[in-house]
PDB file of C-alpha atoms in Angstrom:
ATOM      1  CA  MET A  16       0.000   0.000   0.000  1.00 75.00           C
ATOM      2  CA  GLU A  17       1.343   3.413  -0.964  1.00 88.00           C
ATOM      3  CA  LEU A  18       1.175   6.312   1.479  1.00 92.00           C
ATOM      4  CA  PRO A  19      -1.489   8.825   0.347  1.00 95.00           C
ATOM      5  CA  ASN A  20      -0.237  12.331  -0.395  1.00 93.00           C
ATOM      6  CA  ILE A  21      -1.693  13.985   2.712  1.00 95.00           C
ATOM      7  CA  LYS A  22      -0.104  17.209   3.971  1.00 96.00           C
ATOM      8  CA  ILE A  23      -1.229  18.085   7.490  1.00 97.00           C
ATOM      9  CA  LEU A  24      -1.254  21.728   8.545  1.00 98.00           C
ATOM     10  CA  ASP A  25       0.700  22.813  11.626  1.00 97.00           C
ATOM     11  CA  GLU A  26      -1.079  24.432  14.576  1.00 97.00           C
ATOM     12  CA  LYS A  27       0.396  27.819  13.626  1.00 96.00           C
ATOM     13  CA  ASP A  28      -1.590  27.829  10.355  1.00 97.00           C
ATOM     14  CA  ALA A  29      -4.496  30.304  10.640  1.00 96.00           C
ATOM     15  CA  ARG A  30      -6.735  28.032   8.534  1.00 97.00           C
ATOM     16  CA  LEU A  31      -7.055  25.707  11.526  1.00 97.00           C
ATOM     17  CA  HIS A  32      -8.868  28.455  13.422  1.00 97.00           C
ATOM     18  CA  LYS A  33     -11.614  29.010  10.839  1.00 97.00           C
ATOM     19  CA  VAL A  34     -15.086  27.512  11.076  1.00 98.00           C
ATOM     20  CA  SER A  35     -15.543  24.952   8.304  1.00 98.00           C
ATOM     21  CA  GLU A  36     -18.372  25.273   5.785  1.00 98.00           C
ATOM     22  CA  GLU A  37     -21.345  22.927   5.393  1.00 98.00           C
ATOM     23  CA  VAL A  38     -20.985  20.355   2.638  1.00 98.00           C
ATOM     24  CA  THR A  39     -23.451  20.071  -0.231  1.00 97.00           C
ATOM     25  CA  PHE A  40     -24.258  16.774  -1.920  1.00 97.00           C
ATOM     26  CA  PRO A  41     -23.523  14.948  -4.077  1.00 98.00           C
ATOM     27  CA  LEU A  42     -19.814  14.897  -3.333  1.00 97.00           C
ATOM     28  CA  ASP A  43     -17.489  14.953  -6.301  1.00 97.00           C
ATOM     29  CA  GLU A  44     -15.183  11.981  -6.844  1.00 97.00           C
ATOM     30  CA  LYS A  45     -12.110  13.971  -5.767  1.00 97.00           C
ATOM     31  CA  THR A  46     -13.681  14.681  -2.345  1.00 98.00           C
ATOM     32  CA  LYS A  47     -14.653  11.018  -1.893  1.00 98.00           C
ATOM     33  CA  GLN A  48     -11.114   9.960  -2.797  1.00 98.00           C
ATOM     34  CA  THR A  49      -9.701  12.451  -0.290  1.00 98.00           C
ATOM     35  CA  ILE A  50     -11.923  10.897   2.407  1.00 98.00           C
ATOM     36  CA  TYR A  51     -10.589   7.409   1.608  1.00 98.00           C
ATOM     37  CA  ASP A  52      -6.998   8.721   1.412  1.00 98.00           C
ATOM     38  CA  CYS A  53      -7.354  10.259   4.877  1.00 98.00           C
ATOM     39  CA  LEU A  54      -8.622   6.955   6.287  1.00 98.00           C
ATOM     40  CA  ASP A  55      -5.778   5.025   4.621  1.00 97.00           C
ATOM     41  CA  TYR A  56      -3.266   7.548   6.000  1.00 97.00           C
ATOM     42  CA  LEU A  57      -4.648   7.172   9.551  1.00 97.00           C
ATOM     43  CA  GLU A  58      -4.592   3.387   9.351  1.00 97.00           C
ATOM     44  CA  MET A  59      -1.039   3.347   8.007  1.00 96.00           C
ATOM     45  CA  SER A  60      -0.001   5.680  10.840  1.00 96.00           C
ATOM     46  CA  GLN A  61      -1.345   3.154  13.365  1.00 96.00           C
ATOM     47  CA  ILE A  62       0.580   0.183  11.917  1.00 95.00           C
ATOM     48  CA  GLU A  63       3.978   0.276  13.592  1.00 93.00           C
ATOM     49  CA  GLU A  64       6.148  -0.964  10.680  1.00 94.00           C
ATOM     50  CA  ILE A  65       4.516   1.421   8.186  1.00 95.00           C
ATOM     51  CA  ALA A  66       4.606   4.350  10.622  1.00 95.00           C
ATOM     52  CA  LYS A  67       8.352   3.762  11.106  1.00 95.00           C
ATOM     53  CA  LYS A  68       8.996   3.430   7.375  1.00 95.00           C
ATOM     54  CA  TYR A  69       7.290   6.756   6.570  1.00 95.00           C
ATOM     55  CA  ASP A  70       8.084   8.512   9.884  1.00 94.00           C
ATOM     56  CA  LEU A  71       4.399   8.981  10.775  1.00 95.00           C
ATOM     57  CA  ARG A  72       2.902   9.938  14.117  1.00 94.00           C
ATOM     58  CA  ALA A  73      -0.038   7.707  14.963  1.00 95.00           C
ATOM     59  CA  GLY A  74      -3.398   9.363  14.436  1.00 96.00           C
ATOM     60  CA  MET A  75      -6.959   8.241  14.975  1.00 96.00           C
ATOM     61  CA  GLY A  76      -8.855  11.137  13.398  1.00 98.00           C
ATOM     62  CA  LEU A  77      -8.422  13.767  10.738  1.00 98.00           C
ATOM     63  CA  SER A  78     -10.577  16.724   9.778  1.00 98.00           C
ATOM     64  CA  PHE A  79     -10.557  18.207   6.300  1.00 98.00           C
ATOM     65  CA  CYS A  80      -9.505  21.594   7.709  1.00 98.00           C
ATOM     66  CA  GLN A  81      -6.262  19.920   8.845  1.00 98.00           C
ATOM     67  CA  ILE A  82      -5.400  19.291   5.207  1.00 98.00           C
ATOM     68  CA  GLY A  83      -6.422  22.800   4.133  1.00 97.00           C
ATOM     69  CA  ILE A  84      -9.970  22.019   2.956  1.00 98.00           C
ATOM     70  CA  ASN A  85     -12.547  24.171   4.750  1.00 97.00           C
ATOM     71  CA  LYS A  86     -15.424  21.642   4.705  1.00 98.00           C
ATOM     72  CA  ARG A  87     -17.345  20.017   7.580  1.00 98.00           C
ATOM     73  CA  ILE A  88     -15.908  16.545   7.060  1.00 98.00           C
ATOM     74  CA  PHE A  89     -13.871  14.374   9.383  1.00 98.00           C
ATOM     75  CA  VAL A  90     -12.842  10.751   9.515  1.00 98.00           C
ATOM     76  CA  VAL A  91     -11.913   8.490  12.405  1.00 98.00           C
ATOM     77  CA  SER A  92     -10.230   5.115  12.122  1.00 98.00           C
ATOM     78  CA  GLU A  93     -10.182   2.828  15.145  1.00 96.00           C
ATOM     79  CA  ASP A  94      -7.743  -0.064  15.363  1.00 94.00           C
ATOM     80  CA  ASN A  95      -9.858  -3.093  16.272  1.00 93.00           C
ATOM     81  CA  GLY A  96      -6.753  -4.944  17.510  1.00 91.00           C
ATOM     82  CA  ASP A  97      -7.151  -7.791  15.016  1.00 93.00           C
ATOM     83  CA  GLY A  98      -5.622  -6.239  11.911  1.00 88.00           C
ATOM     84  CA  THR A  99      -8.874  -4.504  10.946  1.00 94.00           C
ATOM     85  CA  PHE A 100     -10.091  -0.960  11.454  1.00 97.00           C
ATOM     86  CA  GLY A 101     -13.449   0.604  12.226  1.00 96.00           C
ATOM     87  CA  ARG A 102     -13.947   3.452   9.750  1.00 98.00           C
ATOM     88  CA  TYR A 103     -16.128   6.464  10.461  1.00 98.00           C
ATOM     89  CA  ILE A 104     -16.941   9.024   7.771  1.00 98.00           C
ATOM     90  CA  VAL A 105     -18.683  12.035   9.305  1.00 98.00           C
ATOM     91  CA  ILE A 106     -20.048  14.875   7.171  1.00 98.00           C
ATOM     92  CA  ASN A 107     -22.028  17.891   8.456  1.00 98.00           C
ATOM     93  CA  PRO A 108     -22.265  16.423  11.983  1.00 98.00           C
ATOM     94  CA  GLN A 109     -24.726  17.702  14.573  1.00 98.00           C
ATOM     95  CA  ILE A 110     -24.738  16.652  18.215  1.00 98.00           C
ATOM     96  CA  ILE A 111     -28.160  15.359  19.261  1.00 98.00           C
ATOM     97  CA  SER A 112     -27.316  14.583  22.877  1.00 98.00           C
ATOM     98  CA  HIS A 113     -24.436  13.861  25.225  1.00 98.00           C
ATOM     99  CA  SER A 114     -23.848  12.410  28.660  1.00 98.00           C
ATOM    100  CA  GLU A 115     -23.421  14.538  31.749  1.00 97.00           C
ATOM    101  CA  GLU A 116     -20.395  12.462  32.700  1.00 97.00           C
ATOM    102  CA  LEU A 117     -17.079  13.982  31.699  1.00 97.00           C
ATOM    103  CA  ILE A 118     -13.922  12.043  30.887  1.00 97.00           C
ATOM    104  CA  TYR A 119     -10.387  12.905  29.798  1.00 97.00           C
ATOM    105  CA  VAL A 120      -7.391  11.146  28.267  1.00 95.00           C
ATOM    106  CA  GLY A 121      -4.972  10.408  31.115  1.00 92.00           C
ATOM    107  CA  GLU A 122      -1.813  10.732  29.046  1.00 91.00           C
ATOM    108  CA  GLY A 123      -3.225  13.827  27.356  1.00 92.00           C
ATOM    109  CA  GLU A 124      -4.793  14.339  23.959  1.00 95.00           C
ATOM    110  CA  GLY A 125      -2.683  14.575  20.866  1.00 95.00           C
ATOM    111  CA  CYS A 126      -3.233  16.002  17.422  1.00 97.00           C
ATOM    112  CA  LEU A 127      -1.515  15.486  14.080  1.00 97.00           C
ATOM    113  CA  SER A 128      -1.414  19.289  13.725  1.00 97.00           C
ATOM    114  CA  VAL A 129       0.260  19.811  17.125  1.00 97.00           C
ATOM    115  CA  ASN A 130       3.850  18.575  16.932  1.00 94.00           C
ATOM    116  CA  ARG A 131       4.776  19.023  20.586  1.00 94.00           C
ATOM    117  CA  GLU A 132       3.989  17.643  24.019  1.00 91.00           C
ATOM    118  CA  VAL A 133       1.100  19.445  25.724  1.00 94.00           C
ATOM    119  CA  ASP A 134       0.389  19.123  29.451  1.00 92.00           C
ATOM    120  CA  GLY A 135      -3.174  19.324  30.654  1.00 95.00           C
ATOM    121  CA  ILE A 136      -6.550  17.703  30.337  1.00 94.00           C
ATOM    122  CA  VAL A 137      -9.416  18.328  27.957  1.00 96.00           C
ATOM    123  CA  PRO A 138     -12.872  17.697  29.443  1.00 96.00           C
ATOM    124  CA  ARG A 139     -14.970  15.571  27.053  1.00 98.00           C
ATOM    125  CA  TYR A 140     -18.378  13.927  27.261  1.00 98.00           C
ATOM    126  CA  ALA A 141     -18.216  10.177  27.942  1.00 98.00           C
ATOM    127  CA  ARG A 142     -21.035   9.455  25.488  1.00 98.00           C
ATOM    128  CA  LEU A 143     -22.303  11.287  22.453  1.00 97.00           C
ATOM    129  CA  ARG A 144     -25.131  10.843  19.970  1.00 98.00           C
ATOM    130  CA  LEU A 145     -24.960  12.644  16.692  1.00 98.00           C
ATOM    131  CA  LYS A 146     -26.512  12.929  13.278  1.00 98.00           C
ATOM    132  CA  ALA A 147     -24.335  13.112  10.183  1.00 98.00           C
ATOM    133  CA  TYR A 148     -24.058  12.061   6.557  1.00 98.00           C
ATOM    134  CA  ASN A 149     -21.828   9.542   4.825  1.00 98.00           C
ATOM    135  CA  GLU A 150     -19.965  10.135   1.577  1.00 98.00           C
ATOM    136  CA  PHE A 151     -23.060   9.177  -0.426  1.00 98.00           C
ATOM    137  CA  GLY A 152     -25.241  11.828   1.219  1.00 98.00           C
ATOM    138  CA  GLU A 153     -27.124   9.306   3.357  1.00 98.00           C
ATOM    139  CA  GLU A 154     -28.098  10.587   6.788  1.00 98.00           C
ATOM    140  CA  TYR A 155     -27.401   8.414   9.822  1.00 98.00           C
ATOM    141  CA  GLU A 156     -27.348   8.588  13.607  1.00 98.00           C
ATOM    142  CA  ILE A 157     -24.537   7.182  15.683  1.00 98.00           C
ATOM    143  CA  ARG A 158     -23.810   6.727  19.372  1.00 98.00           C
ATOM    144  CA  VAL A 159     -20.175   6.761  20.427  1.00 98.00           C
ATOM    145  CA  ARG A 160     -18.571   6.334  23.791  1.00 97.00           C
ATOM    146  CA  GLU A 161     -15.235   6.536  25.590  1.00 96.00           C
ATOM    147  CA  ASP A 162     -12.212   6.908  23.261  1.00 95.00           C
ATOM    148  CA  ILE A 163     -14.322   7.168  20.079  1.00 97.00           C
ATOM    149  CA  ALA A 164     -16.487   9.844  21.728  1.00 98.00           C
ATOM    150  CA  ILE A 165     -13.301  11.763  22.556  1.00 98.00           C
ATOM    151  CA  ALA A 166     -12.035  11.407  18.974  1.00 97.00           C
ATOM    152  CA  PHE A 167     -15.383  12.646  17.599  1.00 98.00           C
ATOM    153  CA  GLN A 168     -15.394  15.664  19.937  1.00 98.00           C
ATOM    154  CA  HIS A 169     -11.781  16.460  19.063  1.00 98.00           C
ATOM    155  CA  GLU A 170     -12.612  16.404  15.339  1.00 98.00           C
ATOM    156  CA  LEU A 171     -15.880  18.334  15.848  1.00 98.00           C
ATOM    157  CA  ASP A 172     -13.801  21.037  17.532  1.00 98.00           C
ATOM    158  CA  HIS A 173     -11.563  21.195  14.446  1.00 98.00           C
ATOM    159  CA  LEU A 174     -14.635  21.900  12.304  1.00 98.00           C
ATOM    160  CA  ASP A 175     -15.358  24.874  14.570  1.00 98.00           C
ATOM    161  CA  GLY A 176     -11.776  26.183  14.425  1.00 98.00           C
ATOM    162  CA  ILE A 177     -10.847  24.934  17.908  1.00 98.00           C
ATOM    163  CA  LEU A 178      -7.685  22.994  18.761  1.00 98.00           C
ATOM    164  CA  PHE A 179      -7.543  20.763  21.834  1.00 97.00           C
ATOM    165  CA  THR A 180      -4.883  23.109  23.242  1.00 96.00           C
ATOM    166  CA  ASP A 181      -7.521  25.878  23.282  1.00 96.00           C
ATOM    167  CA  ARG A 182      -9.586  23.769  25.721  1.00 95.00           C
ATOM    168  CA  ILE A 183      -6.813  23.383  28.305  1.00 96.00           C
ATOM    169  CA  ASP A 184      -6.962  25.938  31.101  1.00 93.00           C
ATOM    170  CA  LYS A 185      -3.681  27.863  30.767  1.00 92.00           C
ATOM    171  CA  LYS A 186      -3.463  28.807  34.463  1.00 94.00           C
ATOM    172  CA  ASN A 187      -4.526  25.392  35.781  1.00 95.00           C
ATOM    173  CA  PRO A 188      -4.014  22.674  33.111  1.00 95.00           C
ATOM    174  CA  PHE A 189      -5.470  19.928  35.336  1.00 94.00           C
ATOM    175  CA  LYS A 190      -8.449  21.947  36.575  1.00 92.00           C
ATOM    176  CA  ASN A 191     -11.431  19.901  37.827  1.00 92.00           C
ATOM    177  CA  ARG A 192      -9.668  16.592  37.136  1.00 93.00           C
ATOM    178  CA  GLU A 193     -11.303  15.112  40.240  1.00 95.00           C
ATOM    179  CA  LYS A 194     -14.761  15.754  38.708  1.00 95.00           C
ATOM    180  CA  MET A 195     -13.974  13.642  35.632  1.00 96.00           C
ATOM    181  CA  ARG A 196     -13.073  10.047  34.881  1.00 96.00           C
ATOM    182  CA  GLU A 197      -9.708   9.258  33.340  1.00 96.00           C
ATOM    183  CA  ILE A 198      -9.569   6.873  30.405  1.00 95.00           C
TER     184      ILE A 198
END
């Protein structure tokens, strides 16, 4: 498998702080191919030998704004642990509901656009229900929880021009940790 030609913007790029635009259907073939390329890139980044070969940082999600395309599209690829991946294609997402329970990533969130270590926690909902569209313009509802819920919220933030670093309290990076559950 050949590494897709994906160029990820750095956190200093102003385009990452713009709100992405709604997508209209049908998608053109180039946009669909970009979706599949992003998923392939994420999966290759999670396979140790390939990641080493191409010097990739492991990533679970990628928003179109991170590759310089200002559209409300993101993808998430979850390693199922058996050589397969769960693929999520999320277009024009809208949150329907979320849990009251808050969680955070114990070792801290990461981002393919943030090439540095960042201390602090990002409060996220433990469970999320949203409505979105797939690449064929078909509407669906999905419930996600735990690490996938965090990935979805992280990518949703990207669509609104927010980086995870913006959500960390600068004066107290571990603020309210005792009110949340670590995962």
